[in-house]
Short mmCIF file of C-alpha atoms in Angstrom, two decimals:
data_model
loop_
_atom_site.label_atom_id
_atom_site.label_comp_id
_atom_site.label_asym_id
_atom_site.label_seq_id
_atom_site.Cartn_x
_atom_site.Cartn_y
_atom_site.Cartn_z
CA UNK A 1 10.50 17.68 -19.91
CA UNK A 2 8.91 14.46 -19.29
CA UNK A 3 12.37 13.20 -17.58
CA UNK A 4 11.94 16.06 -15.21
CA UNK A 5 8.26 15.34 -14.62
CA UNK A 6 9.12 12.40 -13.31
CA UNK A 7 12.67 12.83 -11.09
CA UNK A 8 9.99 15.56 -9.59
CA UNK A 9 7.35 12.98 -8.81
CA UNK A 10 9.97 10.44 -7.37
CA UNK A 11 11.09 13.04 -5.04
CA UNK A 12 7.57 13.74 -4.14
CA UNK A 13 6.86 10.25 -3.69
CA UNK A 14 10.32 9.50 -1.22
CA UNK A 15 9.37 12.55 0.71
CA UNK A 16 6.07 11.10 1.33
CA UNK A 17 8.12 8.10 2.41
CA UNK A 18 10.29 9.84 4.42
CA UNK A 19 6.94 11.72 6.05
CA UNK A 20 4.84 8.55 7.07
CA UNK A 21 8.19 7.06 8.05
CA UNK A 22 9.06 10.04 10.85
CA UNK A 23 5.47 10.73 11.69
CA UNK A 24 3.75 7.52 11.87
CA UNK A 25 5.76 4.47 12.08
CA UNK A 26 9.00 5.21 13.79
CA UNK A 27 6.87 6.54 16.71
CA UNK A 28 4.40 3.91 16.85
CA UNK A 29 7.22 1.26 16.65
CA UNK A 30 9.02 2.81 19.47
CA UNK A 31 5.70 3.27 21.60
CA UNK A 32 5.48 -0.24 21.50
CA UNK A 33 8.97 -1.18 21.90
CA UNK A 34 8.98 0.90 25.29
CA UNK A 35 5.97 -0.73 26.20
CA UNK A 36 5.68 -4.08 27.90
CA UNK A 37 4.59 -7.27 26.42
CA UNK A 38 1.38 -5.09 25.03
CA UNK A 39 -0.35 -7.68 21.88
CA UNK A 40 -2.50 -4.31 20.34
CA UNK A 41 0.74 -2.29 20.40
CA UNK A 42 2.59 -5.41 18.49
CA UNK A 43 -0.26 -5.07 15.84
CA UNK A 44 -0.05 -1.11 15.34
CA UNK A 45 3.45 -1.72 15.19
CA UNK A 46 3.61 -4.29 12.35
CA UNK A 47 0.69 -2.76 10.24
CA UNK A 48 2.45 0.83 10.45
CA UNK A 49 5.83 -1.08 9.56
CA UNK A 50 3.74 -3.13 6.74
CA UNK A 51 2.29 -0.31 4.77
CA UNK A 52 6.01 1.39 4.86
CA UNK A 53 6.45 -0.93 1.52
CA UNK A 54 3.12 0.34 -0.11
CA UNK A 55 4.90 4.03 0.25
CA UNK A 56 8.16 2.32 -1.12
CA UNK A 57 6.20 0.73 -3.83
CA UNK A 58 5.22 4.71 -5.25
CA UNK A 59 8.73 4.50 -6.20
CA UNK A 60 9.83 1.19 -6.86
CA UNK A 61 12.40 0.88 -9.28
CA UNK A 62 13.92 3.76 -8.00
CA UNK A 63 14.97 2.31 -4.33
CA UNK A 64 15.13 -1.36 -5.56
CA UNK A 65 17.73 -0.07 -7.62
CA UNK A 66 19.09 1.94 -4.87
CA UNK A 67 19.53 -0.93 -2.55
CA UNK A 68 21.35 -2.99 -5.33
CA UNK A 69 23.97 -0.14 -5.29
CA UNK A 70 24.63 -0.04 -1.85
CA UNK A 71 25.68 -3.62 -0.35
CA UNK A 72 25.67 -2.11 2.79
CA UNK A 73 22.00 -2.25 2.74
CA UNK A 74 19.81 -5.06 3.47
CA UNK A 75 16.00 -5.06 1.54
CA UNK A 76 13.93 -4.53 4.59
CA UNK A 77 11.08 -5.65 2.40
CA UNK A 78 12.71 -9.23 1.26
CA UNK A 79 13.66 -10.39 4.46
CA UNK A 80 12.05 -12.96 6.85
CA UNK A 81 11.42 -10.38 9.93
CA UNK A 82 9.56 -8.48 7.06
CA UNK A 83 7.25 -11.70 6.14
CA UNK A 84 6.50 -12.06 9.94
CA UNK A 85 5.37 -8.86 10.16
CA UNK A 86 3.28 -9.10 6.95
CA UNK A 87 1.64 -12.51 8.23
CA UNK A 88 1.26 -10.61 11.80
CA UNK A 89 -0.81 -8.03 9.84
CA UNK A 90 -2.78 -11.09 7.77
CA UNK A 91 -3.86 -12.63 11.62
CA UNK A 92 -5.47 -9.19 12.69
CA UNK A 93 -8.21 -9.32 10.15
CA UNK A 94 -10.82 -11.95 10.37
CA UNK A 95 -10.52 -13.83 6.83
CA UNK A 96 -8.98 -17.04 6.73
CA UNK A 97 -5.63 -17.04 5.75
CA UNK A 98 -4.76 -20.21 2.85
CA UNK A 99 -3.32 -17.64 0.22
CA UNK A 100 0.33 -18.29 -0.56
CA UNK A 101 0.91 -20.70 2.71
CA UNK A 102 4.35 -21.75 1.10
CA UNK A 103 5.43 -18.09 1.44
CA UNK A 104 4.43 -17.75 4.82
CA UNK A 105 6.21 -18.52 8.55
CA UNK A 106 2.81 -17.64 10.95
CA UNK A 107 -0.76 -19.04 9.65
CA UNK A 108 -2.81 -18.08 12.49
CA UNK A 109 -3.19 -16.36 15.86
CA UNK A 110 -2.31 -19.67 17.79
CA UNK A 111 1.68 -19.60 16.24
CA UNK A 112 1.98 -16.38 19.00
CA UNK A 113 2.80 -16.54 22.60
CA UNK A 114 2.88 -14.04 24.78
CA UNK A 115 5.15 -14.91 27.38
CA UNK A 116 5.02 -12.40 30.53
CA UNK A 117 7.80 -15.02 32.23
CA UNK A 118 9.07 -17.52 30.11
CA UNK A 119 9.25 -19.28 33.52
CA UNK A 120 11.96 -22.49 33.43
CA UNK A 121 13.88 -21.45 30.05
CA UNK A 122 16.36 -19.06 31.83
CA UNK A 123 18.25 -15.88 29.81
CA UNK A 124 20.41 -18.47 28.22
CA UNK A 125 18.16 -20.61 26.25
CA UNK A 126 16.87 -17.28 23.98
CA UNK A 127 18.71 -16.50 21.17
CA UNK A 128 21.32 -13.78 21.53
CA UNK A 129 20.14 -10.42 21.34
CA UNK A 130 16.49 -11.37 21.73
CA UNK A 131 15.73 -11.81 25.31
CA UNK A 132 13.78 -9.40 27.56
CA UNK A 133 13.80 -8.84 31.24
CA UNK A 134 12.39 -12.32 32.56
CA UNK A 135 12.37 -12.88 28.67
CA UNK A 136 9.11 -11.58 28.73
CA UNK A 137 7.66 -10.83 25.11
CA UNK A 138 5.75 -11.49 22.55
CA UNK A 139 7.13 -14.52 20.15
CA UNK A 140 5.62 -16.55 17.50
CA UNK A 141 6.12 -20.13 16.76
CA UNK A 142 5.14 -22.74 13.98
CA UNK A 143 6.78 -25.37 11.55
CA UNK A 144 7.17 -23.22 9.07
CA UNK A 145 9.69 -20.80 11.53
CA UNK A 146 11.09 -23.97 12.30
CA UNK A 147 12.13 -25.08 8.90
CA UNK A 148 13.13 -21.37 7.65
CA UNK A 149 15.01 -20.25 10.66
CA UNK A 150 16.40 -23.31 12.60
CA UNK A 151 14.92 -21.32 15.43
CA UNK A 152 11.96 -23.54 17.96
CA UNK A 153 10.40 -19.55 17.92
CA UNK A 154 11.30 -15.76 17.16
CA UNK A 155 10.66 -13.35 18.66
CA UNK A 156 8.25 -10.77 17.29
CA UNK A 157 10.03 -7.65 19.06
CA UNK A 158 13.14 -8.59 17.80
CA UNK A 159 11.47 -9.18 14.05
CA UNK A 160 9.71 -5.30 14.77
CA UNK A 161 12.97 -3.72 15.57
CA UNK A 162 14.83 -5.62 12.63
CA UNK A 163 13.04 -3.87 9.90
CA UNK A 164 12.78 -0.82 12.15
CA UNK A 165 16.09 -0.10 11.63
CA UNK A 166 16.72 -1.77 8.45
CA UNK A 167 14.42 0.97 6.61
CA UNK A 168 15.54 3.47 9.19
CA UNK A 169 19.02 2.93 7.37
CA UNK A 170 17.59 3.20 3.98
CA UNK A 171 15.86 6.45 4.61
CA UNK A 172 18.95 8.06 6.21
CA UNK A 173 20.73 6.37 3.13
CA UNK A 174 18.42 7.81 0.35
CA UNK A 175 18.15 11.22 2.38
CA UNK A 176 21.84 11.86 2.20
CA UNK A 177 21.40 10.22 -1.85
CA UNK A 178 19.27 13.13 -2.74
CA UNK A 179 20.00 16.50 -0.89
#
């Protein structure tokens, strides 16, 4: 009995997942994605996306060990987009932020740009995939991005829609798993 107890509480758990995931974040993501160059939006976005892992967490060992099954999936919650948006989330509030600095690629508010031009860089210069009409955006910048990424900055929309769709994939992924 206890064995059912708890398949029926990890399938309460992904539904609630799944829920917060269609309601919430996919629709506050995309809000801001339509939008242009909007800095609230961009934190909505990234706390909605952010708190997507404390739902994951209900059921942890479950979709860890989901995702090590399936190499098509990437761990939307290991991945450096991920850790921007988590440090995103850590700039919004008004503590200092010196916990686990090794871990993290943005330390403060002045590693983000928002660029409504990019005047003089040109289409070319952005890394492919990540540019924006006048390559207009929102795009963070600091050593730390530097030394991880190879990249002089990265842009946040392109770090947003990332994990968008890599837990997008995962939920579709553990739907099918389960019905």
């Amino acid at each position: 009995m206890q064995e059912q107890e708890k398949d029926n509480e990890i399938l309460e758990n992904l539904k609630n997942f799944f829920e917060y995931f269609h309601k919430i974040v996919k629709p506050t993501v995309e809000e801001y994605m339509e939008g242009h160059v909007d800095e609230r939006r961009l934190y909505l976005a990234c706390i909605v996306l952010y708190h997507t892992k404390d739902y994951k967490n209900q059921c942890k060992e479950f979709i860890d060990k989901f995702i090590e099954n399936n190499n098509d999936l990437k761990n939307p919650f290991t991945s450096n987009d991920f850790q921007i948006i988590n440090d995103i989330c850590d700039i919004t509030k008004h503590a200092k932020i010196d916990r686990y600095t090794n871990k993290r690629l943005i330390l403060d508010k002045k590693s983000i740009t928002i660029n409504y031009t990019h005047v003089g860089e040109g289409l070319f210069n952005v890394p492919f995939g990540e540019a924006t009409f006048n390559n207009a955006g929102i795009f963070a910048n600091s050593k730390a991005i530097q030394e991880r990424t190879g990249n002089h900055s990265v842009s946040l929309d392109t770090s947003v829609r990332r994990v968008l769709i890599m837990i997008d994939n995962l939920i579709k992924k553990l739907n099918g798993a389960i019905n």
